[in-house]
């Protein structure tokens, strides 16, 4: 563990990390409920208004010297091994901002038999070097409800590259069934398959209420619905 460089770029053989936590459960998407070790990387290239991990990127509200650290990859692997994970989830922030430093971690996970899921906002084309080492891409394109400009949050080349891996699912955060038309437009425009809708919410009551409202309309469109298991279990507690 060490100081984060001033420009927040990781040193060789290290990653800029916000949190490493687990064992816990993958809380969202196709692997919901699986025992997992999480690596949450620092920094993001978007600034969604409802972001539930602003401490990874919002330096108006948080201090990067407090929130982030430079962690050698060997130390990350040791922390994960202690969790005896079934899967490893690399999340953020936006983890692909550090993708040139991810290959050794992904290779170490492969050696140990841990399938890796990478959670990304779908705006960055993944490097060829890491694509074969990722078991699933959990891609979460952002809607207008994020407050991010459309040309910044929807990048056709990145979405196409992730689709082309054949191992991507696309998870959209919605607060209301009225947003499903917007999701359908994005799905159609980019030819996406493997669609999941997840209610927005960081407390169990909000999450459950929104999930119930979304359930039938999501079924009617032929898509999948995921709750956020960690929110149902632990609210917005960090590191769960
Ligand atoms: S892309 Fe994800 S981590 Fe980045 S601001 Fe949006 S919700 Fe937060």
CSV table of C-alpha atoms and ligand atoms in Angstrom, one decimal:
chain,number,residue,atom,x,y,z
A,1,UNK,CA,0.0,0.0,0.0
A,2,UNK,CA,1.3,3.5,-0.7
A,3,UNK,CA,0.5,7.1,-1.5
A,4,UNK,CA,-1.6,7.7,-4.6
A,5,UNK,CA,0.4,9.7,-7.1
A,6,UNK,CA,-0.8,13.3,-7.6
A,7,UNK,CA,-2.3,12.6,-11.0
A,8,UNK,CA,-4.0,9.4,-9.8
A,9,UNK,CA,-2.3,7.3,-12.4
A,10,UNK,CA,-1.2,3.9,-11.0
A,11,UNK,CA,2.5,2.9,-10.8
A,12,UNK,CA,3.6,-0.2,-12.8
A,13,UNK,CA,2.5,-3.3,-11.0
A,14,UNK,CA,-0.1,-1.4,-8.9
A,15,UNK,CA,-3.6,-0.2,-9.1
A,16,UNK,CA,-5.3,2.9,-7.6
A,17,UNK,CA,-7.7,1.3,-5.3
A,18,UNK,CA,-10.7,2.7,-3.3
A,19,UNK,CA,-11.7,-0.5,-1.5
A,20,UNK,CA,-11.0,-4.2,-1.4
A,21,UNK,CA,-13.8,-6.0,0.4
A,22,UNK,CA,-15.4,-9.4,0.9
A,23,UNK,CA,-16.2,-12.1,1.1
A,24,UNK,CA,-19.6,-10.8,0.3
A,25,UNK,CA,-22.2,-11.6,-2.4
A,26,UNK,CA,-22.4,-10.2,-5.9
A,27,UNK,CA,-25.4,-8.0,-5.4
A,28,UNK,CA,-26.6,-7.4,-8.9
A,29,UNK,CA,-27.1,-9.0,-12.3
A,30,UNK,CA,-26.7,-12.6,-13.5
A,31,UNK,CA,-24.4,-13.7,-10.7
A,32,UNK,CA,-26.5,-12.2,-7.9
A,33,UNK,CA,-25.9,-14.1,-4.7
A,34,UNK,CA,-22.5,-15.6,-5.6
A,35,UNK,CA,-19.7,-15.4,-3.0
A,36,UNK,CA,-17.4,-12.7,-4.3
A,37,UNK,CA,-14.3,-10.7,-3.5
A,38,UNK,CA,-14.6,-7.1,-4.7
A,39,UNK,CA,-11.9,-4.7,-5.9
A,40,UNK,CA,-13.2,-1.2,-6.3
A,41,UNK,CA,-10.8,1.0,-8.3
A,42,UNK,CA,-10.6,4.8,-8.0
A,43,UNK,CA,-11.6,7.4,-10.5
A,44,UNK,CA,-14.4,7.7,-13.0
A,45,UNK,CA,-14.8,9.5,-16.4
A,46,UNK,CA,-18.5,10.3,-15.7
A,47,UNK,CA,-20.3,12.2,-12.9
A,48,UNK,CA,-23.7,10.6,-12.5
A,49,UNK,CA,-26.0,12.6,-10.1
A,50,UNK,CA,-27.2,9.5,-8.3
A,51,UNK,CA,-23.8,7.8,-8.1
A,52,UNK,CA,-23.5,5.6,-5.0
A,53,UNK,CA,-19.7,5.6,-5.0
A,54,UNK,CA,-18.8,9.3,-5.4
A,55,UNK,CA,-15.9,8.8,-3.0
A,56,UNK,CA,-14.1,7.1,-5.9
A,57,UNK,CA,-14.1,10.3,-8.1
A,58,UNK,CA,-15.8,13.4,-6.7
A,59,UNK,CA,-13.0,15.5,-5.3
A,60,UNK,CA,-15.4,18.4,-4.5
A,61,UNK,CA,-16.9,16.2,-1.8
A,62,UNK,CA,-14.1,13.8,-1.0
A,63,UNK,CA,-10.3,13.9,-0.6
A,64,UNK,CA,-8.4,11.5,-2.9
A,65,UNK,CA,-5.6,11.3,-0.4
A,66,UNK,CA,-8.0,9.8,2.1
A,67,UNK,CA,-10.2,7.7,-0.3
A,68,UNK,CA,-7.6,6.2,-2.6
A,69,UNK,CA,-4.4,4.3,-2.3
A,70,UNK,CA,-1.9,2.7,-4.6
A,71,UNK,CA,-1.9,-1.0,-4.0
A,72,UNK,CA,0.6,-3.5,-5.5
A,73,UNK,CA,-1.1,-6.2,-7.4
A,74,UNK,CA,0.4,-9.0,-5.3
A,75,UNK,CA,-1.2,-7.4,-2.2
A,76,UNK,CA,-4.6,-7.2,-4.0
A,77,UNK,CA,-4.3,-11.0,-4.8
A,78,UNK,CA,-3.4,-11.8,-1.2
A,79,UNK,CA,-6.4,-9.9,0.1
A,80,UNK,CA,-8.7,-11.8,-2.4
A,81,UNK,CA,-7.2,-15.2,-1.5
A,82,UNK,CA,-8.1,-14.6,2.1
A,83,UNK,CA,-11.7,-14.3,1.1
A,84,UNK,CA,-11.9,-17.7,-0.7
A,85,UNK,CA,-14.0,-16.2,-3.4
A,86,UNK,CA,-16.1,-18.0,-6.0
A,87,UNK,CA,-15.8,-15.0,-8.3
A,88,UNK,CA,-13.9,-11.7,-8.3
A,89,UNK,CA,-15.7,-8.5,-9.2
A,90,UNK,CA,-13.6,-5.5,-10.4
A,91,UNK,CA,-15.6,-2.4,-10.1
A,92,UNK,CA,-15.3,1.3,-9.6
A,93,UNK,CA,-15.6,4.2,-10.3
A,94,UNK,CA,-14.7,3.2,-13.9
A,95,UNK,CA,-12.2,0.3,-13.8
A,96,UNK,CA,-11.2,0.5,-17.5
A,97,UNK,CA,-9.5,3.8,-16.8
A,98,UNK,CA,-6.8,1.6,-15.4
A,99,UNK,CA,-7.1,-1.3,-17.9
A,100,UNK,CA,-3.4,-1.2,-18.9
A,101,UNK,CA,-2.6,-2.2,-15.3
A,102,UNK,CA,-5.3,-4.8,-15.0
A,103,UNK,CA,-3.8,-7.7,-17.0
A,104,UNK,CA,-1.5,-9.0,-14.2
A,105,UNK,CA,-4.4,-9.0,-11.7
A,106,UNK,CA,-6.7,-10.8,-14.2
A,107,UNK,CA,-3.9,-13.3,-15.0
A,108,UNK,CA,-3.4,-14.0,-11.3
A,109,UNK,CA,-7.2,-14.6,-10.8
A,110,UNK,CA,-7.2,-17.0,-13.8
A,111,UNK,CA,-4.3,-19.0,-12.3
A,112,UNK,CA,-6.3,-19.4,-9.1
A,113,UNK,CA,-9.5,-20.4,-10.9
A,114,UNK,CA,-11.5,-17.3,-10.0
A,115,UNK,CA,-13.7,-16.1,-12.8
A,116,UNK,CA,-13.6,-12.3,-13.0
A,117,UNK,CA,-16.5,-9.9,-13.7
A,118,UNK,CA,-15.7,-6.4,-14.7
A,119,UNK,CA,-18.3,-3.7,-14.0
A,120,UNK,CA,-18.0,-0.8,-16.5
A,121,UNK,CA,-20.1,2.2,-17.6
A,122,UNK,CA,-19.6,1.1,-21.3
A,123,UNK,CA,-17.8,4.2,-22.5
A,124,UNK,CA,-14.3,2.8,-22.9
A,125,UNK,CA,-13.2,0.2,-25.5
A,126,UNK,CA,-11.6,-2.8,-23.6
A,127,UNK,CA,-8.0,-3.6,-24.6
A,128,UNK,CA,-7.5,-6.9,-26.6
A,129,UNK,CA,-5.1,-8.0,-23.9
A,130,UNK,CA,-7.6,-8.2,-21.2
A,131,UNK,CA,-10.8,-9.3,-23.1
A,132,UNK,CA,-10.0,-13.1,-22.9
A,133,UNK,CA,-9.3,-12.8,-19.2
A,134,UNK,CA,-12.7,-11.5,-18.2
A,135,UNK,CA,-15.5,-14.0,-17.7
A,136,UNK,CA,-18.3,-11.4,-17.8
A,137,UNK,CA,-18.7,-7.7,-18.6
A,138,UNK,CA,-21.4,-6.1,-16.5
A,139,UNK,CA,-22.0,-3.0,-18.6
A,140,UNK,CA,-24.1,-0.2,-17.2
A,141,UNK,CA,-24.8,2.4,-19.9
A,142,UNK,CA,-26.2,5.6,-18.3
A,143,UNK,CA,-29.6,7.2,-19.1
A,144,UNK,CA,-30.6,10.8,-19.0
A,145,UNK,CA,-31.4,10.3,-15.3
A,146,UNK,CA,-27.6,10.3,-14.7
A,147,UNK,CA,-27.4,14.0,-15.6
A,148,UNK,CA,-24.5,13.2,-17.9
A,149,UNK,CA,-24.4,14.6,-21.5
A,150,UNK,CA,-25.5,11.9,-24.0
A,151,UNK,CA,-22.3,12.1,-26.1
A,152,UNK,CA,-20.3,11.4,-23.0
A,153,UNK,CA,-22.4,8.5,-21.6
A,154,UNK,CA,-23.2,6.6,-24.8
A,155,UNK,CA,-20.1,5.7,-26.9
A,156,UNK,CA,-21.0,3.4,-29.8
A,157,UNK,CA,-17.5,2.0,-30.4
A,158,UNK,CA,-17.2,0.9,-26.8
A,159,UNK,CA,-20.7,-0.6,-26.6
A,160,UNK,CA,-20.0,-2.5,-29.9
A,161,UNK,CA,-16.6,-3.8,-28.6
A,162,UNK,CA,-18.2,-5.0,-25.4
A,163,UNK,CA,-21.1,-6.7,-27.3
A,164,UNK,CA,-18.5,-8.3,-29.6
A,165,UNK,CA,-16.9,-10.1,-26.6
A,166,UNK,CA,-19.9,-12.3,-26.4
A,167,UNK,CA,-19.7,-12.2,-22.7
A,168,UNK,CA,-21.4,-8.9,-21.9
A,169,UNK,CA,-24.7,-8.1,-20.2
A,170,UNK,CA,-26.2,-4.6,-20.2
A,171,UNK,CA,-27.7,-3.3,-17.0
A,172,UNK,CA,-29.7,-0.1,-16.9
A,173,UNK,CA,-30.6,1.7,-13.7
A,174,UNK,CA,-34.2,3.0,-13.7
A,175,UNK,CA,-36.3,4.7,-11.1
A,176,UNK,CA,-39.6,4.5,-13.0
A,177,UNK,CA,-41.3,2.4,-15.7
A,178,UNK,CA,-41.4,5.6,-17.8
A,179,UNK,CA,-37.7,5.2,-18.4
A,180,UNK,CA,-38.1,1.9,-20.1
A,181,UNK,CA,-38.8,3.6,-23.5
A,182,UNK,CA,-35.4,5.3,-23.3
A,183,UNK,CA,-33.7,2.0,-22.5
A,184,UNK,CA,-35.4,0.4,-25.5
A,185,UNK,CA,-34.1,3.2,-27.7
A,186,UNK,CA,-30.5,2.7,-26.5
A,187,UNK,CA,-30.9,-1.1,-26.9
A,188,UNK,CA,-32.2,-0.7,-30.4
A,189,UNK,CA,-29.7,2.0,-31.5
A,190,UNK,CA,-26.7,-0.1,-30.4
A,191,UNK,CA,-28.0,-3.6,-31.1
A,192,UNK,CA,-27.6,-4.7,-27.4
A,193,UNK,CA,-28.6,-8.1,-26.1
A,194,UNK,CA,-28.7,-9.5,-22.6
A,195,UNK,CA,-30.7,-6.6,-21.0
A,196,UNK,CA,-31.1,-6.2,-17.3
A,197,UNK,CA,-33.0,-3.5,-15.5
A,198,UNK,CA,-32.1,-2.5,-11.9
A,199,UNK,CA,-34.1,-0.2,-9.7
A,200,UNK,CA,-32.3,2.9,-8.4
A,201,UNK,CA,-32.2,3.1,-4.7
A,202,UNK,CA,-29.9,2.8,-1.7
A,203,UNK,CA,-32.4,1.7,0.9
A,204,UNK,CA,-34.5,-1.4,1.0
A,205,UNK,CA,-37.9,0.3,0.9
A,206,UNK,CA,-37.1,2.5,-2.1
A,207,UNK,CA,-35.5,-0.4,-3.9
A,208,UNK,CA,-38.4,-2.8,-3.3
A,209,UNK,CA,-41.1,-0.2,-4.2
A,210,UNK,CA,-39.4,0.6,-7.5
A,211,UNK,CA,-38.7,-3.1,-8.3
A,212,UNK,CA,-42.4,-3.9,-7.9
A,213,UNK,CA,-43.3,-1.0,-10.2
A,214,UNK,CA,-40.8,-2.1,-12.8
A,215,UNK,CA,-41.4,-5.9,-12.7
A,216,UNK,CA,-44.3,-6.4,-15.0
A,217,UNK,CA,-43.2,-3.8,-17.6
A,218,UNK,CA,-39.7,-5.3,-17.7
A,219,UNK,CA,-41.2,-8.8,-18.2
A,220,UNK,CA,-43.5,-7.4,-21.0
A,221,UNK,CA,-40.4,-6.2,-22.8
A,222,UNK,CA,-38.6,-9.6,-22.6
A,223,UNK,CA,-35.9,-8.3,-20.3
A,224,UNK,CA,-34.4,-9.3,-16.9
A,225,UNK,CA,-34.8,-7.6,-13.6
A,226,UNK,CA,-32.2,-7.5,-10.8
A,227,UNK,CA,-32.5,-6.1,-7.3
A,228,UNK,CA,-29.5,-5.0,-5.4
A,229,UNK,CA,-29.0,-7.7,-2.8
A,230,UNK,CA,-26.4,-5.8,-0.8
A,231,UNK,CA,-28.8,-2.9,-0.4
A,232,UNK,CA,-31.6,-5.3,0.7
A,233,UNK,CA,-29.2,-6.8,3.3
A,234,UNK,CA,-27.1,-3.9,4.4
A,235,UNK,CA,-28.5,-0.6,3.0
A,236,UNK,CA,-25.8,1.7,1.7
A,237,UNK,CA,-23.1,0.5,4.1
A,238,UNK,CA,-19.8,0.8,2.5
A,239,UNK,CA,-17.6,-2.2,1.8
A,240,UNK,CA,-20.5,-4.7,1.7
B,1,LIG,S1,-20.3,5.7,-14.1
B,1,LIG,FE1,-20.7,4.6,-12.2
B,1,LIG,S2,-19.0,5.2,-10.8
B,1,LIG,FE2,-19.0,6.7,-12.5
B,1,LIG,S3,-20.2,8.4,-11.8
B,1,LIG,FE3,-21.6,7.0,-12.9
B,1,LIG,S4,-22.5,5.6,-11.3
B,1,LIG,FE4,-20.7,6.6,-10.4
